[in-house]
XYZ file of C-alpha atoms in Angstrom:
259
model
C -2.678 -86.030 -65.197
C -2.840 -84.056 -62.017
C -5.400 -81.327 -61.609
C -4.016 -77.821 -61.897
C -3.776 -76.021 -58.587
C -5.691 -72.765 -58.311
C -3.597 -69.626 -58.795
C -2.217 -68.032 -55.709
C -3.797 -64.754 -54.785
C -1.403 -61.918 -54.013
C -1.096 -61.314 -50.336
C 0.139 -58.238 -48.559
C 1.724 -58.444 -45.174
C 0.573 -55.523 -43.090
C 2.920 -54.266 -40.365
C 1.829 -54.800 -36.842
C -0.252 -51.921 -35.557
C 1.776 -50.558 -32.721
C 0.091 -47.883 -30.734
C 2.551 -45.715 -28.872
C 1.293 -43.840 -25.929
C 2.626 -40.343 -26.107
C 2.830 -38.328 -22.996
C 1.506 -34.892 -23.604
C 3.547 -32.306 -21.778
C 2.251 -28.803 -21.408
C 3.965 -26.245 -23.535
C 6.385 -24.249 -21.478
C 5.444 -20.703 -20.947
C 8.004 -17.986 -21.172
C 7.038 -16.199 -17.965
C 4.304 -17.177 -15.528
C 3.757 -15.242 -12.366
C 0.865 -14.394 -10.145
C -0.869 -11.226 -11.025
C -0.353 -8.404 -8.608
C -3.107 -7.953 -6.104
C -5.384 -5.182 -7.453
C -6.249 -4.037 -3.949
C -2.566 -3.730 -3.040
C -1.883 -1.804 -6.242
C -4.723 0.619 -5.554
C -3.555 1.087 -1.968
C 0.000 1.700 -3.166
C -1.093 4.344 -5.690
C -3.471 6.015 -3.225
C -0.810 6.326 -0.543
C 1.739 7.466 -3.097
C -0.549 10.274 -4.270
C -1.331 11.205 -0.676
C 2.388 11.364 0.165
C 3.102 13.551 -2.857
C 0.242 15.892 -1.916
C 1.518 16.168 1.661
C 5.030 16.889 0.419
C 3.885 19.527 -2.077
C 1.674 21.184 0.525
C 4.831 22.540 2.170
C 5.875 24.474 -0.934
C 6.398 28.214 -0.542
C 4.633 30.701 -2.834
C 6.365 30.777 -6.190
C 6.099 34.561 -6.366
C 8.176 34.713 -3.206
C 10.730 32.433 -4.815
C 11.140 34.577 -7.943
C 11.022 37.956 -6.199
C 13.653 39.941 -8.096
C 13.908 42.607 -5.388
C 15.329 39.994 -2.987
C 18.210 39.036 -5.291
C 21.696 40.429 -4.787
C 25.251 39.338 -5.357
C 26.842 37.630 -2.325
C 29.848 39.371 -0.821
C 31.963 36.223 -0.462
C 31.860 32.458 -0.799
C 31.049 32.076 2.887
C 28.136 34.473 2.476
C 26.921 32.490 -0.534
C 27.154 29.242 1.445
C 25.221 30.715 4.367
C 22.507 31.983 2.025
C 22.295 28.622 0.301
C 21.853 26.743 3.583
C 19.045 29.037 4.733
C 17.294 29.041 1.388
C 17.499 25.255 1.122
C 15.824 24.927 4.494
C 13.073 27.373 3.510
C 12.479 26.568 -0.177
C 13.318 22.857 0.010
C 10.061 21.697 -1.608
C 10.256 24.328 -4.345
C 13.857 23.422 -5.089
C 12.992 19.724 -5.221
C 10.181 20.522 -7.661
C 12.645 22.431 -9.864
C 15.015 19.451 -9.929
C 12.100 17.113 -10.693
C 10.941 19.366 -13.538
C 14.460 19.399 -14.959
C 14.573 15.614 -14.840
C 11.105 15.274 -16.377
C 11.898 17.693 -19.211
C 15.120 15.837 -20.014
C 13.398 12.447 -20.085
C 10.500 13.735 -22.183
C 13.025 14.959 -24.733
C 14.429 11.392 -24.936
C 11.470 8.970 -25.251
C 13.661 5.841 -25.390
C 15.239 6.593 -22.019
C 11.839 7.426 -20.540
C 10.390 4.130 -21.802
C 13.357 2.202 -20.383
C 12.916 3.791 -16.955
C 9.159 3.168 -16.950
C 9.694 -0.466 -17.913
C 12.272 -0.843 -15.153
C 9.945 0.717 -12.586
C 7.080 -1.535 -13.720
C 9.321 -4.596 -13.370
C 10.260 -3.610 -9.819
C 6.617 -3.025 -8.868
C 4.967 -6.089 -10.399
C 7.772 -8.623 -9.976
C 8.918 -7.644 -6.492
C 7.322 -4.779 -4.578
C 3.626 -5.383 -5.286
C 3.588 -9.185 -5.525
C 1.230 -10.629 -2.875
C 2.681 -12.609 -0.002
C 0.953 -15.851 -1.067
C 2.123 -15.651 -4.693
C 4.051 -18.681 -6.015
C 7.691 -18.250 -7.001
C 8.339 -16.637 -10.352
C 8.655 -19.206 -13.174
C 10.540 -18.474 -16.391
C 12.338 -20.545 -19.044
C 11.359 -23.845 -17.447
C 12.574 -23.092 -13.924
C 11.449 -21.198 -10.853
C 13.222 -18.260 -9.258
C 13.253 -17.441 -5.570
C 12.767 -13.959 -4.165
C 16.512 -13.558 -3.747
C 17.156 -14.508 -7.375
C 14.392 -12.166 -8.547
C 15.904 -9.321 -6.532
C 19.337 -10.041 -7.962
C 17.981 -10.044 -11.506
C 16.230 -6.723 -10.963
C 19.396 -5.180 -9.535
C 21.426 -6.400 -12.515
C 18.792 -5.074 -14.934
C 18.756 -1.719 -13.136
C 22.546 -1.458 -13.288
C 22.484 -2.324 -16.995
C 19.820 0.280 -17.802
C 21.388 3.050 -15.725
C 25.110 2.531 -16.310
C 25.422 0.781 -19.678
C 22.969 2.917 -21.645
C 22.446 6.636 -22.121
C 19.896 6.712 -19.288
C 22.518 7.251 -16.598
C 24.169 10.183 -18.350
C 20.784 11.799 -19.010
C 19.748 11.481 -15.375
C 23.088 12.851 -14.185
C 22.969 15.810 -16.568
C 19.356 16.618 -15.612
C 20.133 16.465 -11.886
C 23.268 18.554 -12.396
C 21.287 21.197 -14.287
C 18.607 21.320 -11.594
C 21.224 21.476 -8.829
C 23.017 24.320 -10.632
C 19.773 26.321 -10.835
C 19.064 25.672 -7.155
C 22.581 26.639 -6.051
C 22.551 29.812 -8.144
C 19.193 30.931 -6.759
C 20.116 29.976 -3.196
C 23.360 31.935 -3.369
C 21.768 35.110 -4.793
C 18.509 35.084 -2.771
C 18.681 37.290 0.343
C 17.300 35.178 3.233
C 16.854 37.955 5.819
C 13.072 38.093 5.326
C 12.595 34.316 5.537
C 11.368 32.623 8.699
C 11.305 28.850 9.099
C 8.459 27.598 11.263
C 8.944 24.678 13.649
C 6.140 22.608 12.041
C 7.986 22.917 8.742
C 11.161 21.586 10.344
C 9.239 18.630 11.701
C 7.736 18.078 8.273
C 11.190 17.470 6.843
C 11.904 14.755 9.405
C 8.506 13.159 8.843
C 9.133 12.835 5.125
C 11.653 10.053 5.808
C 8.775 7.702 6.651
C 6.800 8.400 3.486
C 7.732 4.991 2.086
C 6.222 2.995 4.938
C 3.191 2.354 2.736
C 5.242 0.059 0.478
C 5.432 -2.655 3.133
C 1.731 -2.444 3.954
C 0.794 -2.429 0.270
C 2.649 -5.697 -0.282
C 0.748 -7.356 2.551
C 3.812 -7.806 4.757
C 5.539 -9.974 2.148
C 9.068 -11.092 2.910
C 11.312 -9.172 0.557
C 14.230 -11.529 1.089
C 14.553 -14.889 2.761
C 15.768 -13.948 6.227
C 14.700 -11.192 8.551
C 18.180 -9.683 8.813
C 18.641 -9.621 5.044
C 15.176 -8.136 4.609
C 15.953 -5.282 6.987
C 19.339 -4.594 5.385
C 17.834 -4.663 1.899
C 15.040 -2.313 2.935
C 17.450 0.145 4.539
C 19.640 0.164 1.426
C 16.740 0.606 -1.006
C 14.672 3.069 1.036
C 16.737 6.247 0.320
C 16.811 5.697 -3.446
C 13.071 5.088 -3.724
C 12.547 7.970 -1.303
C 14.306 10.412 -3.616
C 12.014 9.289 -6.440
C 8.758 9.543 -4.489
C 9.374 12.436 -2.066
C 10.596 15.851 -3.253
C 11.087 17.123 0.293
C 13.268 14.122 1.158
C 15.633 14.953 -1.713
C 15.848 18.585 -0.612
C 16.557 17.560 2.993
C 19.401 15.322 1.811
C 20.902 18.187 -0.192
C 20.554 20.533 2.779
C 22.285 18.097 5.150
C 25.082 17.534 2.647
C 25.785 21.252 2.331
C 25.427 21.896 6.053
């Protein structure tokens, strides 16, 4: 009789331990860009305030502007146009301040439009105008954008905010209201007692260069890829930023248009 074999112990087959090497990829960030140079930002704000102070220093006394004894009805349309041209040359800073106050009051009455404009201005400053020259290209959504692409995106965003929302109509209505007030006062104000000094005339021409601090504040950064495109872009953008930053420049443009 054969000896009984010992019982078989249960065995469990373990799967082979496969260690997979996972490559850890950094989580993509939504937007990564170099912070604006604090020194350039401070220089930009300081020169902006200095330019505004220089422009407002040419304002005429407000009591002279609202002198009721110097108001009379013009005899004809040509007389009204002649009065308006002289008064624009003399009260150009005061008139620009009136238009700016009209625009500010309209935007303050519509906080959404004001916030949209401030956000748009901040995007222009920190993504384009105030970015240092040695900053890396803007990175967003897993890809990098060149200066030309960034400029194109800002232009598209500006067109969307101004023309496809209520911001454009508000700005137009505010400027139209301010221009109507200026034209009415200029047509009814008798300009015989007004004398325009030669330094004041030179001050109007000097206000065109008030935006030269933007280039120095950015550290000479190339705004677009080629020199010719940079100059053309600067010449196209300079008047619009000039009307925002310089009251006297806006008044000079209105005066030249009427003259």
